[in-house]
Every structure is written in structure tokens, then in C-alpha cells.
Coordinates of C-alpha atoms and ligand atoms in Angstrom, one line a residue:
M182 CA -84.7 5.7 -23.1
N183 CA -81.8 5.6 -25.9
K184 CA -80.3 8.7 -26.4
R185 CA -81.1 11.2 -29.6
V186 CA -79.1 11.8 -32.2
L187 CA -79.3 14.0 -35.2
S188 CA -77.1 14.2 -38.2
G189 CA -77.4 15.1 -41.8
M190 CA -75.4 15.4 -44.9
R191 CA -76.0 18.4 -47.9
P192 CA -77.5 16.5 -50.5
T193 CA -75.0 16.3 -53.4
G194 CA -76.3 13.1 -55.0
R195 CA -74.7 9.6 -55.6
L196 CA -72.3 9.4 -52.6
H197 CA -68.8 8.1 -52.3
L198 CA -66.8 6.0 -50.5
G199 CA -65.7 8.6 -48.2
H200 CA -69.2 9.2 -47.7
Y201 CA -69.5 5.7 -46.4
F202 CA -66.3 5.1 -44.2
G203 CA -66.7 8.7 -43.0
A204 CA -70.0 9.1 -41.8
L205 CA -72.7 6.2 -43.2
K206 CA -70.9 3.1 -41.6
N207 CA -71.0 4.6 -38.7
W208 CA -74.8 6.0 -39.0
V209 CA -75.8 2.2 -39.7
T210 CA -74.2 1.3 -36.7
I211 CA -75.5 3.6 -34.0
Q212 CA -79.2 3.4 -35.7
E213 CA -79.2 0.6 -33.4
N214 CA -78.8 1.7 -29.9
Y215 CA -79.6 5.8 -30.3
E216 CA -82.8 7.2 -31.5
C217 CA -81.4 8.8 -34.9
F218 CA -83.3 11.5 -37.2
F219 CA -80.9 11.6 -40.0
M220 CA -81.8 14.4 -42.7
V221 CA -81.2 16.1 -46.0
A222 CA -79.6 19.4 -45.5
D223 CA -81.7 20.4 -48.6
W224 CA -81.4 24.0 -47.7
H225 CA -78.1 23.6 -46.6
A226 CA -77.5 23.4 -50.0
L227 CA -79.2 26.1 -51.3
T228 CA -76.4 28.8 -48.8
S229 CA -74.0 27.9 -51.6
N230 CA -76.0 26.5 -54.5
Y231 CA -78.8 28.9 -54.9
A232 CA -78.1 29.9 -58.1
D233 CA -78.9 27.1 -60.1
T234 CA -81.1 24.9 -57.6
S235 CA -81.9 22.4 -60.2
E236 CA -80.7 19.6 -59.3
I237 CA -81.3 19.9 -55.6
K238 CA -84.5 17.6 -55.2
D239 CA -82.6 14.7 -57.8
N240 CA -80.0 14.5 -55.6
S241 CA -81.7 14.0 -52.2
I242 CA -83.6 11.5 -53.8
D243 CA -80.4 9.6 -55.3
M244 CA -78.7 10.2 -51.6
V245 CA -81.1 9.1 -49.6
I246 CA -81.6 5.6 -51.8
D247 CA -77.7 5.7 -51.1
W248 CA -78.4 5.6 -47.4
L249 CA -80.8 3.1 -47.7
T250 CA -78.8 1.0 -50.0
V251 CA -75.8 0.6 -47.1
G252 CA -78.5 -0.3 -44.1
V253 CA -79.9 2.8 -42.9
D254 CA -83.0 1.6 -41.9
P255 CA -86.5 3.5 -42.1
N256 CA -87.6 1.8 -39.5
K257 CA -85.1 2.5 -36.8
A258 CA -84.0 6.0 -37.7
V259 CA -86.2 9.2 -38.9
I260 CA -85.2 10.3 -42.7
F261 CA -86.6 12.9 -43.7
R262 CA -85.7 16.7 -45.7
Q263 CA -85.2 19.6 -43.7
S264 CA -87.4 21.7 -46.0
E265 CA -90.1 19.9 -45.6
V266 CA -89.9 20.7 -41.8
K267 CA -90.5 24.4 -41.7
E268 CA -89.6 24.9 -38.2
H269 CA -86.3 24.7 -39.0
A270 CA -86.8 27.7 -40.8
E271 CA -88.4 29.2 -37.8
L272 CA -85.7 28.4 -35.1
F273 CA -83.1 30.0 -37.5
L274 CA -84.7 33.4 -37.9
I275 CA -85.2 33.6 -33.9
L276 CA -81.3 31.9 -33.4
S277 CA -80.0 34.2 -35.8
M278 CA -81.3 37.0 -33.4
V279 CA -79.0 36.1 -30.9
S280 CA -76.3 35.3 -33.3
P281 CA -73.4 37.6 -33.2
L282 CA -72.2 38.4 -36.3
G283 CA -68.4 38.3 -35.6
W284 CA -68.8 34.6 -34.3
L285 CA -70.0 33.8 -37.4
Q286 CA -67.0 35.7 -39.3
R287 CA -64.8 33.8 -37.9
C288 CA -65.6 30.2 -38.4
P289 CA -62.9 28.8 -39.7
T290 CA -64.9 27.0 -42.3
Y291 CA -66.8 30.2 -43.6
K292 CA -63.0 31.5 -44.0
E293 CA -62.0 28.9 -46.1
Q294 CA -64.4 28.5 -48.2
L295 CA -65.0 32.0 -48.9
K296 CA -61.7 32.1 -50.0
E297 CA -61.5 28.6 -51.9
I298 CA -64.5 28.3 -53.4
Q299 CA -63.5 31.0 -56.6
S300 CA -66.7 29.5 -59.0
K301 CA -70.0 30.7 -56.9
D302 CA -70.2 34.2 -54.8
L303 CA -70.5 33.4 -51.3
N304 CA -71.1 37.0 -50.0
N305 CA -74.2 35.7 -49.1
Y306 CA -76.3 36.1 -46.1
G307 CA -77.4 32.6 -45.8
F308 CA -74.2 31.3 -46.6
L309 CA -72.5 33.6 -43.4
G310 CA -75.0 31.8 -41.2
Y311 CA -74.9 28.4 -42.5
P312 CA -73.9 27.8 -39.2
V313 CA -77.3 28.8 -37.9
L314 CA -78.9 26.8 -39.7
M315 CA -77.1 24.0 -38.4
A316 CA -77.9 24.9 -34.9
A317 CA -81.9 25.2 -35.5
D318 CA -81.4 21.4 -36.8
I319 CA -79.7 20.1 -34.1
L320 CA -81.5 22.0 -31.6
L321 CA -84.9 21.4 -32.8
Y322 CA -84.6 17.7 -31.6
K323 CA -83.2 18.3 -28.5
A324 CA -80.6 15.9 -29.9
Q325 CA -77.8 14.8 -27.2
N326 CA -75.4 13.9 -29.7
V327 CA -74.5 14.6 -33.6
P328 CA -72.0 12.6 -35.1
V329 CA -69.9 14.6 -36.9
G330 CA -66.5 14.3 -38.8
E331 CA -63.5 16.2 -38.1
D332 CA -65.0 19.2 -41.1
Q333 CA -67.6 20.0 -38.9
L334 CA -66.5 20.1 -35.5
A335 CA -66.6 23.7 -35.6
H336 CA -70.2 24.3 -36.7
L337 CA -70.8 21.8 -33.7
E338 CA -68.9 23.9 -31.1
Y339 CA -71.0 26.8 -33.1
S340 CA -74.1 25.2 -32.3
R341 CA -73.5 24.1 -28.3
E342 CA -71.9 28.2 -27.8
L343 CA -75.5 29.6 -29.3
T344 CA -76.9 27.5 -26.9
R345 CA -75.7 29.1 -24.4
R346 CA -76.4 32.3 -25.1
F347 CA -79.9 31.5 -25.8
N348 CA -80.6 29.8 -22.7
N349 CA -78.9 32.9 -20.8
F350 CA -81.4 35.3 -22.6
Y351 CA -84.8 33.0 -22.0
G352 CA -84.2 30.2 -19.6
E353 CA -82.9 26.1 -20.4
V354 CA -85.0 25.4 -23.0
L355 CA -82.6 24.1 -25.5
L356 CA -80.1 21.3 -25.0
E357 CA -76.2 21.7 -25.6
P358 CA -75.8 19.0 -27.8
Q359 CA -72.2 16.9 -27.8
A360 CA -70.1 15.8 -30.9
L361 CA -70.0 11.7 -30.8
L362 CA -66.5 11.4 -32.2
T363 CA -65.8 7.9 -33.8
K364 CA -62.9 6.5 -35.6
T365 CA -63.4 6.8 -39.2
A366 CA -60.8 6.5 -42.1
R367 CA -60.0 8.7 -44.1
V368 CA -60.2 8.1 -47.7
P369 CA -58.1 9.3 -50.3
G370 CA -59.4 10.2 -53.5
L371 CA -58.2 8.3 -56.8
D372 CA -54.9 11.4 -56.8
K373 CA -54.6 11.0 -53.2
R374 CA -56.6 14.2 -52.7
K375 CA -59.4 14.1 -50.4
M376 CA -62.1 12.1 -51.9
S377 CA -64.4 14.5 -53.3
K378 CA -67.2 14.7 -56.0
S379 CA -65.5 18.1 -56.7
Y380 CA -62.2 17.1 -57.2
G381 CA -63.3 14.0 -59.7
N382 CA -61.8 11.5 -57.7
S383 CA -64.0 9.5 -56.2
I384 CA -65.2 6.0 -55.9
L385 CA -68.8 5.7 -55.9
I386 CA -70.9 3.2 -52.9
A387 CA -72.4 1.6 -55.7
E388 CA -70.0 1.7 -58.6
S389 CA -69.8 -0.7 -61.2
E390 CA -67.2 -3.5 -61.6
D391 CA -66.4 -1.9 -64.7
E392 CA -65.7 1.3 -63.3
I393 CA -64.0 0.5 -60.2
V394 CA -61.6 -1.6 -62.8
K395 CA -61.2 1.5 -64.7
K396 CA -60.7 3.6 -61.5
V397 CA -58.2 1.7 -60.0
K398 CA -55.9 1.5 -63.0
T399 CA -55.6 5.4 -62.7
M400 CA -54.7 5.3 -58.8
Y401 CA -51.8 7.0 -57.7
T402 CA -49.0 4.6 -56.9
D403 CA -44.7 4.9 -55.5
P404 CA -43.7 7.3 -58.5
A405 CA -39.9 5.9 -56.9
R406 CA -41.1 2.5 -57.8
I407 CA -40.0 1.6 -61.9
K408 CA -39.5 -2.2 -61.7
A409 CA -42.2 -4.4 -59.8
T410 CA -38.9 -5.7 -57.9
D411 CA -38.3 -2.6 -56.5
A412 CA -38.7 -1.4 -52.7
G413 CA -42.1 0.3 -52.5
H414 CA -43.4 2.4 -50.0
P415 CA -46.3 1.5 -48.8
E416 CA -46.9 4.2 -46.4
G417 CA -47.6 6.9 -49.1
C418 CA -49.5 4.6 -52.1
V419 CA -53.1 5.6 -52.4
V420 CA -53.9 1.5 -53.6
F421 CA -52.4 0.4 -50.3
A422 CA -54.7 3.0 -48.6
F423 CA -57.3 0.7 -50.0
H424 CA -56.2 -2.1 -49.7
E425 CA -56.2 -1.5 -46.1
L426 CA -60.1 -0.7 -46.1
F427 CA -60.9 -4.1 -48.5
N428 CA -58.3 -6.2 -47.7
K429 CA -57.8 -8.2 -44.4
N430 CA -54.4 -9.3 -45.4
F431 CA -53.5 -5.8 -45.6
E432 CA -50.3 -6.6 -43.2
T433 CA -49.1 -8.9 -45.3
R434 CA -49.1 -6.8 -48.6
K435 CA -47.4 -3.8 -46.5
Q436 CA -44.4 -6.4 -47.0
E437 CA -44.5 -7.6 -49.9
C438 CA -44.5 -4.2 -51.1
K439 CA -41.7 -3.1 -49.2
G440 CA -40.1 -6.2 -50.1
G441 CA -40.5 -5.5 -53.8
C442 CA -42.3 -8.9 -53.6
I443 CA -45.2 -8.0 -55.9
G444 CA -46.0 -5.3 -58.4
C445 CA -48.2 -2.7 -58.9
V446 CA -50.1 -4.1 -61.5
K447 CA -51.0 -7.1 -59.4
C448 CA -51.5 -5.3 -56.8
K449 CA -54.3 -2.8 -58.3
K450 CA -56.1 -6.0 -59.7
E451 CA -56.4 -7.9 -56.8
L452 CA -57.7 -4.3 -55.0
A453 CA -59.9 -4.1 -57.6
E454 CA -61.2 -7.5 -57.2
L455 CA -62.3 -7.1 -53.6
M456 CA -63.5 -3.6 -53.9
C457 CA -65.6 -5.3 -56.5
E458 CA -66.9 -7.6 -53.9
F459 CA -67.3 -5.2 -51.6
T460 CA -70.1 -3.2 -53.9
K461 CA -71.8 -5.7 -55.6
P462 CA -74.7 -6.2 -52.7
F463 CA -74.6 -2.6 -52.6
V464 CA -75.0 -2.7 -56.5
E465 CA -78.1 -5.0 -56.6
K466 CA -79.6 -3.2 -53.8
R467 CA -79.4 0.3 -55.7
N468 CA -80.9 -1.8 -58.4
E469 CA -83.6 -2.5 -56.7
L470 CA -84.4 0.7 -54.7
L471 CA -84.6 2.4 -57.9
K472 CA -87.0 0.6 -59.6
D473 CA -89.6 2.0 -57.0
K474 CA -88.9 5.4 -56.0
A475 CA -92.5 5.9 -54.8
A476 CA -91.3 3.6 -51.8
V477 CA -88.4 6.2 -51.3
E478 CA -91.2 9.4 -51.2
K479 CA -93.3 7.3 -48.6
I480 CA -90.0 6.6 -46.5
L481 CA -89.7 10.5 -46.7
D482 CA -92.8 11.5 -45.7
E483 CA -93.2 9.2 -42.6
G484 CA -89.9 10.5 -42.2
R485 CA -91.2 14.4 -42.3
Q486 CA -94.4 12.9 -40.2
K487 CA -92.3 12.2 -36.8
A488 CA -89.9 14.8 -37.4
S489 CA -92.1 17.3 -37.6
A490 CA -94.3 16.4 -34.7
E491 CA -90.9 16.5 -32.5
A492 CA -90.0 20.0 -33.9
A493 CA -93.5 21.1 -33.1
E494 CA -93.3 20.6 -29.5
T495 CA -89.7 22.5 -29.5
M496 CA -91.0 25.4 -31.3
K497 CA -94.1 25.5 -28.6
E498 CA -91.6 25.5 -25.8
V499 CA -89.5 28.2 -28.3
R500 CA -92.0 30.7 -28.2
K501 CA -93.5 30.4 -24.4
S502 CA -89.8 31.1 -23.7
L503 CA -89.6 34.2 -25.7
K504 CA -93.3 34.9 -24.2
F505 CA -94.6 34.8 -27.6
Ligands
LIG161 N1 -72.8 20.6 -42.4 C1 -72.8 19.2 -42.7 C2 -72.2 18.6 -43.5 O1 -72.2 19.5 -44.2 C3 -74.6 18.6 -43.3 C4 -75.5 19.4 -41.9 C5 -76.5 19.7 -41.8 C6 -75.7 18.7 -40.6 N2 -77.2 20.0 -40.8 C7 -76.3 19.4 -39.8 C8 -74.3 18.1 -39.7 C9 -77.2 18.6 -38.9 C10 -74.8 17.7 -38.4 C11 -76.1 18.3 -37.9 O2 -71.9 17.7 -43.7

């Protein structure tokens, strides 16, 4: 039997290259060798977007279309919405009883976001409980592995500790999950910060050619370089970071840049061409998928059925262990 994996993403709408190189590319690979459950974490979106929920539904569909666009395969993986499998809420409730407040308050992502995000009031109980809900997602499917980026490691550790605490009280019912750490590339945004929708510095997975050309032109380059013949510094250059992702001859480019043999304008033009070539099949696939949203809903409905069956089994055991 293949090991089981659960992973999820909050529905933020159309996905960008940071999502692709940071997670999705890996999902497409692991679906071959793991029994995968890929979840739209729409209740998680609610933890911080409770005041305006108008976009969550459309964003979920847009996100799933991008999953399918890059090759996440509903014949290999179970694709479903968290909010359609109510057992997530039930296990979340039970886990919340054994979640020490201090653990949650000390969570680094919690502290950081509370400080950083000024545009929303995050002093709500659900936001504090974010890692508890995430633990419920994973434990409900007895997933051995969770592919996570570094930013989610603290949450996974929380799930592990919570599992031990739960099992201590009620018996060996839940399975302690392990991180599935894979090498992923860090993708900078156009302005060199981390690529993120909220920074407005991203390039979509299925970005049009025109947009790619426009965006590559705005990429941050080496400010110390004035003339094309000046020696460049590829290490800190966003354009070069993208050559590393899209240009198989990036080593040659590095030398050319350092030697002042190529100017930034030409370097960007070549990058844009390579990126357009890469995204072209994604643009086509996405347009095709957009024509039949009903088919996407059908995939989610089949996923819901499969996920529900597994979740129901676990909850039976959980209720029994609590002597309910
Ligand atoms: N917290 C994850 C993120 O923001 C999304 C998520 C929700 C998740 N539940 C999960 C990831 C369970 C892995 C496993 O990216």
C-alpha cells in the first residue's frame, strides 16, 4: 500500500509561479507514488477573511482549475473542499478541547501575522485555532505524510504534539504525521520580495504572453549596473533567479552577466521568451478547463464522496475512544 498524503491550500484564487515551484510541481510528482488527498482549505480562508467571504467560492474554483491545469490528476488524487466534509469541523471541535492555549499563543506564524497584518482584525478565536483545524485536516485521513513548505512546519509540529496528547488521553487512535520535505525552489517576486499575491509582485501559472513580457520588463535588476558592459551581479538579480528556473543554460548566462557580455534588456527579453514557452501549455489547458466548470464541480463532488468515506471511518473510532 502506498503511503497516504494530505495537503491543502487556502483558496486565494488564481495561483502564481511561487505556488507552482513551491508546492504544486511536487504534488504532481507525489501523486504517482502516494495516495494523495488534496484539499481546498476554504474554512481556513475564513479564519482571517471572515468579514468578507464573497470571494471564497470563486477563488476555490479558480484554484482547483489551476491544480488541474498543471497536472494534478483526479484519477490519481482525491481533490475536495474542506467545508464539504463536515467531519473536519467535528474533529476540530474535539481537538480544541485538548489544545493548550499556550501552544497556540506561542505559535510563530500566529504571532507574526498578528503583528504584520494590520488590514484585518485577527483577534478572533478561529484565527488562534488555525493549527487545530489544520491538525484535524491531517488526522482525519490518518495521513502519514504532509508535504509542507518551511512556512507550515510549525503547524505540522503542532499537529504532531496534539496527536501525542490526544492519544495519551484516549488511546492510540490518531496517527502522528511526518513532514514530507522536498526540495523546492524559492521564487522571488518581481520586486525581489517573496512572490505573493498580496505584494502584487507575482506572475501567474497561466499568465498570458503579453502580461509576461510586461512583467519581466519591470523585474528588479542589479542597480550597480549602468552600462551593458559593466560587470553584473547575478546573485542578487531577480532576472537571473528566473533564468535558474527556466533556462537550462543558466550557468552560461551567469558567466555572460558577470563578464558584462550581455545587457539586462536582452537578458530580460530572452527570459520572457522562455517563460512564455513554459506557460503556453498551461494557458491553453486553463482555457479549456474554463469552458466546462461543471466538470470541475463534478471532480470536487467525487472527491467529497471519497474523502467523506475516509473521514467517517476515523470519526467512528474517535467517538468510540472518547466513549461517546
Ligand atoms: N495552512 C496551509 C497553508 O496555508 C493550508 C492547509 C490547511 C494545509 N490544512 C492543511 C496544508 C493540511 C497541509 C495540511 O498553506
